[in-house]
C-alpha cells in the first residue's frame, strides 16, 4: 500500500467550476501536510500548506482530517491556468523528508 | 539568483555507462535531496544530505551514490546505468522548514 494515495484523474472541468481532490495517507504519525503543483514537464512547486483547522489562499482551500487520515484541496472558480498535476505531500520522520503522492491531474477547458 | 540548477537537462546512456548529475543551489540551504519521478509512482527519495559532508539513504538508493563536498553542490552518481534507471531526476533543497525548492529536472534515458 502506498503511503500517500491520490486519484490520478484526470479531472476535466469547465472554466468557473469548483473541483475537489482528496488524498489519504497511511502513517498516523505524519507531522505536516502540503499540496504541491506540477506543470507538465516542470518541477513541483509548493501550492500551500495544510493546517488542522483548514486554510484558504484565494480560490484554494485545504482541509485536513487527522482522524480519517485524509487531506483535501478545493479549487473554486477554476481558471485555464489551474491545469496542472496536484501532488499531495506528507512529512513523515526527520530531516524534513517528504512523501509524495503520484498526483491528480486537472484539465480546465474553456 | 538562480535558485536550484541541475546539469545536464537531458542525457541518453547505454546500459553499463556511468554518469554524474550535478545539483547546485545558491539559497544557502542545509538540506538537499535527490528524487526520481516515474509515471504513476510519484517522486521517490533516492538520497539526501543534511549538511556539507553528510549523506544518507532514502527510499530507493540502490544503484546510486551521492556526495556533498560543498554546501552548495549535491552530486548523484550512476556507476553502471540500467534501463530501470530511466526516469526524471529532481534535486531539491530545504532549510529544515517544510518547503522544498526543486530544480528543473534531468531527463535520463538508459538504453
PDB file of C-alpha atoms in Angstrom:
ATOM      1  CA  UNK A   1       0.000   0.000   0.000  1.00  0.00           C
ATOM      2  CA  UNK A   2       1.336   3.430  -0.921  1.00  0.00           C
ATOM      3  CA  UNK A   3       1.938   5.832   1.941  1.00  0.00           C
ATOM      4  CA  UNK A   4       0.102   8.618   0.137  1.00  0.00           C
ATOM      5  CA  UNK A   5      -2.680   7.785  -2.276  1.00  0.00           C
ATOM      6  CA  UNK A   6      -4.461  10.037  -4.741  1.00  0.00           C
ATOM      7  CA  UNK A   7      -6.966   9.583  -7.519  1.00  0.00           C
ATOM      8  CA  UNK A   8      -4.849  10.101 -10.657  1.00  0.00           C
ATOM      9  CA  UNK A   9      -7.733  11.677 -12.602  1.00  0.00           C
ATOM     10  CA  UNK A  10      -7.801  13.360 -14.985  1.00  0.00           C
ATOM     11  CA  UNK A  11     -10.460  15.721 -13.752  1.00  0.00           C
ATOM     12  CA  UNK A  12     -11.799  17.581 -16.773  1.00  0.00           C
ATOM     13  CA  UNK A  13     -13.772  20.662 -15.737  1.00  0.00           C
ATOM     14  CA  UNK A  14     -15.018  23.829 -17.454  1.00  0.00           C
ATOM     15  CA  UNK A  15     -13.746  27.256 -16.512  1.00  0.00           C
ATOM     16  CA  UNK A  16     -15.517  28.568 -13.452  1.00  0.00           C
ATOM     17  CA  UNK A  17     -16.237  25.150 -11.974  1.00  0.00           C
ATOM     18  CA  UNK A  18     -15.448  24.061  -8.456  1.00  0.00           C
ATOM     19  CA  UNK A  19     -13.355  20.926  -8.149  1.00  0.00           C
ATOM     20  CA  UNK A  20     -12.123  18.955  -5.152  1.00  0.00           C
ATOM     21  CA  UNK A  21      -9.309  16.460  -4.749  1.00  0.00           C
ATOM     22  CA  UNK A  22      -8.803  14.067  -1.884  1.00  0.00           C
ATOM     23  CA  UNK A  23      -5.744  12.264  -0.675  1.00  0.00           C
ATOM     24  CA  UNK A  24      -5.248   9.618   2.016  1.00  0.00           C
ATOM     25  CA  UNK A  25      -2.109   8.853   3.982  1.00  0.00           C
ATOM     26  CA  UNK A  26      -1.225   5.721   5.923  1.00  0.00           C
ATOM     27  CA  UNK A  27       1.172   6.922   8.623  1.00  0.00           C
ATOM     28  CA  UNK A  28      -0.814   8.258  11.557  1.00  0.00           C
ATOM     29  CA  UNK A  29       2.374   9.865  12.932  1.00  0.00           C
ATOM     30  CA  UNK A  30       2.709  12.146   9.909  1.00  0.00           C
ATOM     31  CA  UNK A  31       3.521  15.638  11.010  1.00  0.00           C
ATOM     32  CA  UNK A  32       2.898  18.104   8.217  1.00  0.00           C
ATOM     33  CA  UNK A  33       0.875  18.194   5.043  1.00  0.00           C
ATOM     34  CA  UNK A  34       1.107  20.096   1.778  1.00  0.00           C
ATOM     35  CA  UNK A  35      -0.201  20.474  -1.708  1.00  0.00           C
ATOM     36  CA  UNK A  36       2.348  20.968  -4.465  1.00  0.00           C
ATOM     37  CA  UNK A  37       1.557  21.865  -8.051  1.00  0.00           C
ATOM     38  CA  UNK A  38       3.453  20.449 -11.002  1.00  0.00           C
ATOM     39  CA  UNK A  39       3.018  21.763 -14.520  1.00  0.00           C
ATOM     40  CA  UNK A  40       3.710  19.470 -17.453  1.00  0.00           C
ATOM     41  CA  UNK A  41       7.432  18.689 -17.737  1.00  0.00           C
ATOM     42  CA  UNK A  42       8.269  21.138 -14.944  1.00  0.00           C
ATOM     43  CA  UNK A  43       9.386  20.854 -11.352  1.00  0.00           C
ATOM     44  CA  UNK A  44       6.946  20.683  -8.418  1.00  0.00           C
ATOM     45  CA  UNK A  45       6.261  23.904  -6.547  1.00  0.00           C
ATOM     46  CA  UNK A  46       4.593  24.434  -3.201  1.00  0.00           C
ATOM     47  CA  UNK A  47       0.958  25.481  -3.585  1.00  0.00           C
ATOM     48  CA  UNK A  48       0.007  25.598   0.066  1.00  0.00           C
ATOM     49  CA  UNK A  49       0.492  24.001   3.431  1.00  0.00           C
ATOM     50  CA  UNK A  50      -2.451  22.253   5.079  1.00  0.00           C
ATOM     51  CA  UNK A  51      -3.318  23.063   8.668  1.00  0.00           C
ATOM     52  CA  UNK A  52      -5.533  21.153  11.078  1.00  0.00           C
ATOM     53  CA  UNK A  53      -8.041  23.981  11.241  1.00  0.00           C
ATOM     54  CA  UNK A  54      -8.230  24.252   7.467  1.00  0.00           C
ATOM     55  CA  UNK A  55      -6.830  27.142   5.500  1.00  0.00           C
ATOM     56  CA  UNK A  56      -7.611  29.197   2.467  1.00  0.00           C
ATOM     57  CA  UNK A  57      -5.488  31.004  -0.083  1.00  0.00           C
ATOM     58  CA  UNK A  58      -7.602  32.905  -2.566  1.00  0.00           C
ATOM     59  CA  UNK A  59      -9.571  30.357  -4.585  1.00  0.00           C
ATOM     60  CA  UNK A  60      -7.853  27.412  -2.911  1.00  0.00           C
ATOM     61  CA  UNK A  61      -8.995  25.776   0.322  1.00  0.00           C
ATOM     62  CA  UNK A  62      -7.177  22.927   2.041  1.00  0.00           C
ATOM     63  CA  UNK A  63      -8.562  20.696   4.771  1.00  0.00           C
ATOM     64  CA  UNK A  64      -7.006  18.037   6.978  1.00  0.00           C
ATOM     65  CA  UNK A  65      -8.853  15.254   8.765  1.00  0.00           C
ATOM     66  CA  UNK A  66      -6.363  13.529  11.069  1.00  0.00           C
ATOM     67  CA  UNK A  67      -8.895  11.033  12.412  1.00  0.00           C
ATOM     68  CA  UNK A  68      -9.643   9.709   8.930  1.00  0.00           C
ATOM     69  CA  UNK A  69      -6.159  10.446   7.616  1.00  0.00           C
ATOM     70  CA  UNK A  70      -7.169  12.377   4.570  1.00  0.00           C
ATOM     71  CA  UNK A  71      -6.385  15.739   3.053  1.00  0.00           C
ATOM     72  CA  UNK A  72      -8.448  17.689   0.586  1.00  0.00           C
ATOM     73  CA  UNK A  73      -7.945  20.554  -1.834  1.00  0.00           C
ATOM     74  CA  UNK A  74     -10.852  22.613  -3.150  1.00  0.00           C
ATOM     75  CA  UNK A  75     -10.429  24.930  -6.121  1.00  0.00           C
ATOM     76  CA  UNK A  76     -13.195  27.430  -6.748  1.00  0.00           C
ATOM     77  CA  UNK A  77     -13.815  29.347  -9.983  1.00  0.00           C
ATOM     78  CA  UNK A  78     -11.331  27.236 -11.942  1.00  0.00           C
ATOM     79  CA  UNK A  79      -9.088  29.018 -14.437  1.00  0.00           C
ATOM     80  CA  UNK A  80      -7.392  27.631 -17.519  1.00  0.00           C
ATOM     81  CA  UNK A  81      -4.110  28.314 -15.745  1.00  0.00           C
ATOM     82  CA  UNK A  82      -5.074  25.887 -12.964  1.00  0.00           C
ATOM     83  CA  UNK A  83      -4.498  22.988 -15.368  1.00  0.00           C
ATOM     84  CA  UNK A  84      -1.677  21.001 -13.791  1.00  0.00           C
ATOM     85  CA  UNK A  85      -0.984  17.966 -11.641  1.00  0.00           C
ATOM     86  CA  UNK A  86      -1.602  18.437  -7.927  1.00  0.00           C
ATOM     87  CA  UNK A  87       0.631  16.466  -5.593  1.00  0.00           C
ATOM     88  CA  UNK A  88      -0.419  15.567  -2.081  1.00  0.00           C
ATOM     89  CA  UNK A  89       2.637  15.601   0.172  1.00  0.00           C
ATOM     90  CA  UNK A  90       3.145  14.382   3.722  1.00  0.00           C
ATOM     91  CA  UNK A  91       6.100  14.959   6.008  1.00  0.00           C
ATOM     92  CA  UNK A  92       6.985  11.845   7.989  1.00  0.00           C
ATOM     93  CA  UNK A  93      10.078  11.245  10.040  1.00  0.00           C
ATOM     94  CA  UNK A  94      13.030  13.502  10.496  1.00  0.00           C
ATOM     95  CA  UNK A  95      15.175  15.695   8.281  1.00  0.00           C
ATOM     96  CA  UNK A  96      12.201  17.197   6.513  1.00  0.00           C
ATOM     97  CA  UNK A  97      11.685  14.081   4.399  1.00  0.00           C
ATOM     98  CA  UNK A  98       8.579  14.367   2.277  1.00  0.00           C
ATOM     99  CA  UNK A  99       6.407  11.570   0.898  1.00  0.00           C
ATOM    100  CA  UNK A 100       4.730  12.431  -2.390  1.00  0.00           C
ATOM    101  CA  UNK A 101       1.527  11.098  -3.828  1.00  0.00           C
ATOM    102  CA  UNK A 102       1.526  10.253  -7.520  1.00  0.00           C
ATOM    103  CA  UNK A 103      -0.609  13.305  -8.250  1.00  0.00           C
ATOM    104  CA  UNK A 104      -4.054  14.194  -9.524  1.00  0.00           C
ATOM    105  CA  UNK A 105      -4.237  15.703 -12.979  1.00  0.00           C
ATOM    106  CA  UNK A 106      -6.600  18.617 -13.550  1.00  0.00           C
ATOM    107  CA  UNK A 107      -7.550  19.883 -17.001  1.00  0.00           C
ATOM    108  CA  UNK A 108      -9.652  23.057 -17.156  1.00  0.00           C
ATOM    109  CA  UNK A 109     -11.273  23.729 -20.525  1.00  0.00           C
ATOM    110  CA  UNK A 110     -12.978  26.831 -21.969  1.00  0.00           C
TER     111      UNK A 110
ATOM    112  CA  UNK B   1      19.901  34.397  -8.095  1.00  0.00           C
ATOM    113  CA  UNK B   2      19.461  31.088  -9.896  1.00  0.00           C
ATOM    114  CA  UNK B   3      17.871  29.105  -7.046  1.00  0.00           C
ATOM    115  CA  UNK B   4      18.379  25.421  -7.781  1.00  0.00           C
ATOM    116  CA  UNK B   5      20.020  24.337 -11.031  1.00  0.00           C
ATOM    117  CA  UNK B   6      20.635  20.890 -12.457  1.00  0.00           C
ATOM    118  CA  UNK B   7      23.135  19.708 -15.049  1.00  0.00           C
ATOM    119  CA  UNK B   8      22.574  18.195 -17.554  1.00  0.00           C
ATOM    120  CA  UNK B   9      18.937  18.709 -18.588  1.00  0.00           C
ATOM    121  CA  UNK B  10      18.836  15.622 -20.806  1.00  0.00           C
ATOM    122  CA  UNK B  11      21.053  12.567 -21.220  1.00  0.00           C
ATOM    123  CA  UNK B  12      20.926   9.256 -23.036  1.00  0.00           C
ATOM    124  CA  UNK B  13      23.146   6.462 -21.737  1.00  0.00           C
ATOM    125  CA  UNK B  14      23.835   2.926 -22.776  1.00  0.00           C
ATOM    126  CA  UNK B  15      23.497   0.141 -20.243  1.00  0.00           C
ATOM    127  CA  UNK B  16      26.628  -0.068 -18.130  1.00  0.00           C
ATOM    128  CA  UNK B  17      27.786   3.504 -18.684  1.00  0.00           C
ATOM    129  CA  UNK B  18      28.321   5.851 -15.780  1.00  0.00           C
ATOM    130  CA  UNK B  19      27.417   9.469 -15.262  1.00  0.00           C
ATOM    131  CA  UNK B  20      27.118  12.167 -12.632  1.00  0.00           C
ATOM    132  CA  UNK B  21      24.227  14.555 -12.203  1.00  0.00           C
ATOM    133  CA  UNK B  22      25.054  17.889 -10.612  1.00  0.00           C
ATOM    134  CA  UNK B  23      22.743  19.940  -8.423  1.00  0.00           C
ATOM    135  CA  UNK B  24      23.781  23.436  -7.413  1.00  0.00           C
ATOM    136  CA  UNK B  25      21.972  25.882  -5.140  1.00  0.00           C
ATOM    137  CA  UNK B  26      22.573  29.480  -4.161  1.00  0.00           C
ATOM    138  CA  UNK B  27      19.894  29.551  -1.452  1.00  0.00           C
ATOM    139  CA  UNK B  28      22.268  28.631   1.384  1.00  0.00           C
ATOM    140  CA  UNK B  29      20.049  25.705   2.380  1.00  0.00           C
ATOM    141  CA  UNK B  30      21.408  22.970   4.596  1.00  0.00           C
ATOM    142  CA  UNK B  31      19.265  20.123   3.313  1.00  0.00           C
ATOM    143  CA  UNK B  32      19.481  18.730  -0.206  1.00  0.00           C
ATOM    144  CA  UNK B  33      17.621  15.823  -1.792  1.00  0.00           C
ATOM    145  CA  UNK B  34      17.636  13.706  -4.910  1.00  0.00           C
ATOM    146  CA  UNK B  35      14.338  12.267  -6.173  1.00  0.00           C
ATOM    147  CA  UNK B  36      13.296  10.271  -9.156  1.00  0.00           C
ATOM    148  CA  UNK B  37       9.863  10.595 -10.747  1.00  0.00           C
ATOM    149  CA  UNK B  38       8.305   7.805 -12.738  1.00  0.00           C
ATOM    150  CA  UNK B  39       4.798   7.678 -14.253  1.00  0.00           C
ATOM    151  CA  UNK B  40       2.199   6.671 -11.679  1.00  0.00           C
ATOM    152  CA  UNK B  41       4.761   6.464  -8.876  1.00  0.00           C
ATOM    153  CA  UNK B  42       5.167   9.957  -7.523  1.00  0.00           C
ATOM    154  CA  UNK B  43       8.525  11.333  -6.518  1.00  0.00           C
ATOM    155  CA  UNK B  44      10.688   8.878  -4.605  1.00  0.00           C
ATOM    156  CA  UNK B  45      13.627   9.890  -2.474  1.00  0.00           C
ATOM    157  CA  UNK B  46      16.963   8.402  -3.560  1.00  0.00           C
ATOM    158  CA  UNK B  47      19.461  10.032  -1.183  1.00  0.00           C
ATOM    159  CA  UNK B  48      19.574  13.166   0.891  1.00  0.00           C
ATOM    160  CA  UNK B  49      22.022  15.322   2.792  1.00  0.00           C
ATOM    161  CA  UNK B  50      21.507  17.353   5.951  1.00  0.00           C
ATOM    162  CA  UNK B  51      24.715  19.307   5.577  1.00  0.00           C
ATOM    163  CA  UNK B  52      28.103  19.547   3.934  1.00  0.00           C
ATOM    164  CA  UNK B  53      29.972  16.261   4.160  1.00  0.00           C
ATOM    165  CA  UNK B  54      26.918  14.197   5.159  1.00  0.00           C
ATOM    166  CA  UNK B  55      24.696  11.909   3.091  1.00  0.00           C
ATOM    167  CA  UNK B  56      22.002   9.348   3.864  1.00  0.00           C
ATOM    168  CA  UNK B  57      19.909   6.795   2.019  1.00  0.00           C
ATOM    169  CA  UNK B  58      16.354   7.468   1.038  1.00  0.00           C
ATOM    170  CA  UNK B  59      13.657   5.131  -0.186  1.00  0.00           C
ATOM    171  CA  UNK B  60      15.323   3.878  -3.400  1.00  0.00           C
ATOM    172  CA  UNK B  61      19.132   4.225  -3.027  1.00  0.00           C
ATOM    173  CA  UNK B  62      20.302   1.086  -4.835  1.00  0.00           C
ATOM    174  CA  UNK B  63      22.407   1.760  -7.922  1.00  0.00           C
ATOM    175  CA  UNK B  64      23.144   5.374  -6.925  1.00  0.00           C
ATOM    176  CA  UNK B  65      25.836   7.148  -4.948  1.00  0.00           C
ATOM    177  CA  UNK B  66      25.997  10.746  -3.780  1.00  0.00           C
ATOM    178  CA  UNK B  67      28.474  13.256  -2.468  1.00  0.00           C
ATOM    179  CA  UNK B  68      28.143  16.632  -0.761  1.00  0.00           C
ATOM    180  CA  UNK B  69      31.659  18.029  -0.635  1.00  0.00           C
ATOM    181  CA  UNK B  70      30.454  21.626  -0.723  1.00  0.00           C
ATOM    182  CA  UNK B  71      27.302  23.012   0.841  1.00  0.00           C
ATOM    183  CA  UNK B  72      26.022  24.359  -2.450  1.00  0.00           C
ATOM    184  CA  UNK B  73      26.514  21.181  -4.505  1.00  0.00           C
ATOM    185  CA  UNK B  74      24.968  17.725  -4.335  1.00  0.00           C
ATOM    186  CA  UNK B  75      26.127  15.132  -6.858  1.00  0.00           C
ATOM    187  CA  UNK B  76      24.248  11.991  -7.853  1.00  0.00           C
ATOM    188  CA  UNK B  77      26.258   9.223  -9.493  1.00  0.00           C
ATOM    189  CA  UNK B  78      25.213   6.210 -11.505  1.00  0.00           C
ATOM    190  CA  UNK B  79      28.137   3.803 -11.651  1.00  0.00           C
ATOM    191  CA  UNK B  80      26.632   1.295 -14.085  1.00  0.00           C
ATOM    192  CA  UNK B  81      23.404   2.529 -15.603  1.00  0.00           C
ATOM    193  CA  UNK B  82      20.475   0.149 -16.092  1.00  0.00           C
ATOM    194  CA  UNK B  83      17.266   0.632 -18.125  1.00  0.00           C
ATOM    195  CA  UNK B  84      15.326   0.662 -14.816  1.00  0.00           C
ATOM    196  CA  UNK B  85      17.067   3.962 -14.044  1.00  0.00           C
ATOM    197  CA  UNK B  86      15.350   5.678 -16.950  1.00  0.00           C
ATOM    198  CA  UNK B  87      13.495   8.460 -15.173  1.00  0.00           C
ATOM    199  CA  UNK B  88      13.256  12.156 -14.469  1.00  0.00           C
ATOM    200  CA  UNK B  89      15.591  13.163 -11.649  1.00  0.00           C
ATOM    201  CA  UNK B  90      14.848  16.166  -9.471  1.00  0.00           C
ATOM    202  CA  UNK B  91      17.096  17.804  -6.952  1.00  0.00           C
ATOM    203  CA  UNK B  92      15.542  19.789  -4.106  1.00  0.00           C
ATOM    204  CA  UNK B  93      16.778  21.930  -1.238  1.00  0.00           C
ATOM    205  CA  UNK B  94      15.292  22.965   2.068  1.00  0.00           C
ATOM    206  CA  UNK B  95      16.190  24.691   5.283  1.00  0.00           C
ATOM    207  CA  UNK B  96      14.597  22.334   7.776  1.00  0.00           C
ATOM    208  CA  UNK B  97      11.336  24.180   7.459  1.00  0.00           C
ATOM    209  CA  UNK B  98       8.812  22.392   5.390  1.00  0.00           C
ATOM    210  CA  UNK B  99       9.034  23.797   1.899  1.00  0.00           C
ATOM    211  CA  UNK B 100      11.389  22.184  -0.555  1.00  0.00           C
ATOM    212  CA  UNK B 101      12.571  24.010  -3.661  1.00  0.00           C
ATOM    213  CA  UNK B 102      13.116  21.930  -6.759  1.00  0.00           C
ATOM    214  CA  UNK B 103      15.466  22.195  -9.689  1.00  0.00           C
ATOM    215  CA  UNK B 104      14.148  21.894 -13.246  1.00  0.00           C
ATOM    216  CA  UNK B 105      14.951  18.185 -13.529  1.00  0.00           C
ATOM    217  CA  UNK B 106      17.180  15.915 -15.607  1.00  0.00           C
ATOM    218  CA  UNK B 107      15.569  13.545 -18.095  1.00  0.00           C
ATOM    219  CA  UNK B 108      17.666  10.385 -18.300  1.00  0.00           C
ATOM    220  CA  UNK B 109      17.141   7.551 -20.736  1.00  0.00           C
ATOM    221  CA  UNK B 110      19.141   4.341 -20.411  1.00  0.00           C
ATOM    222  CA  UNK B 111      19.087   2.120 -23.490  1.00  0.00           C
TER     223      UNK B 111
END
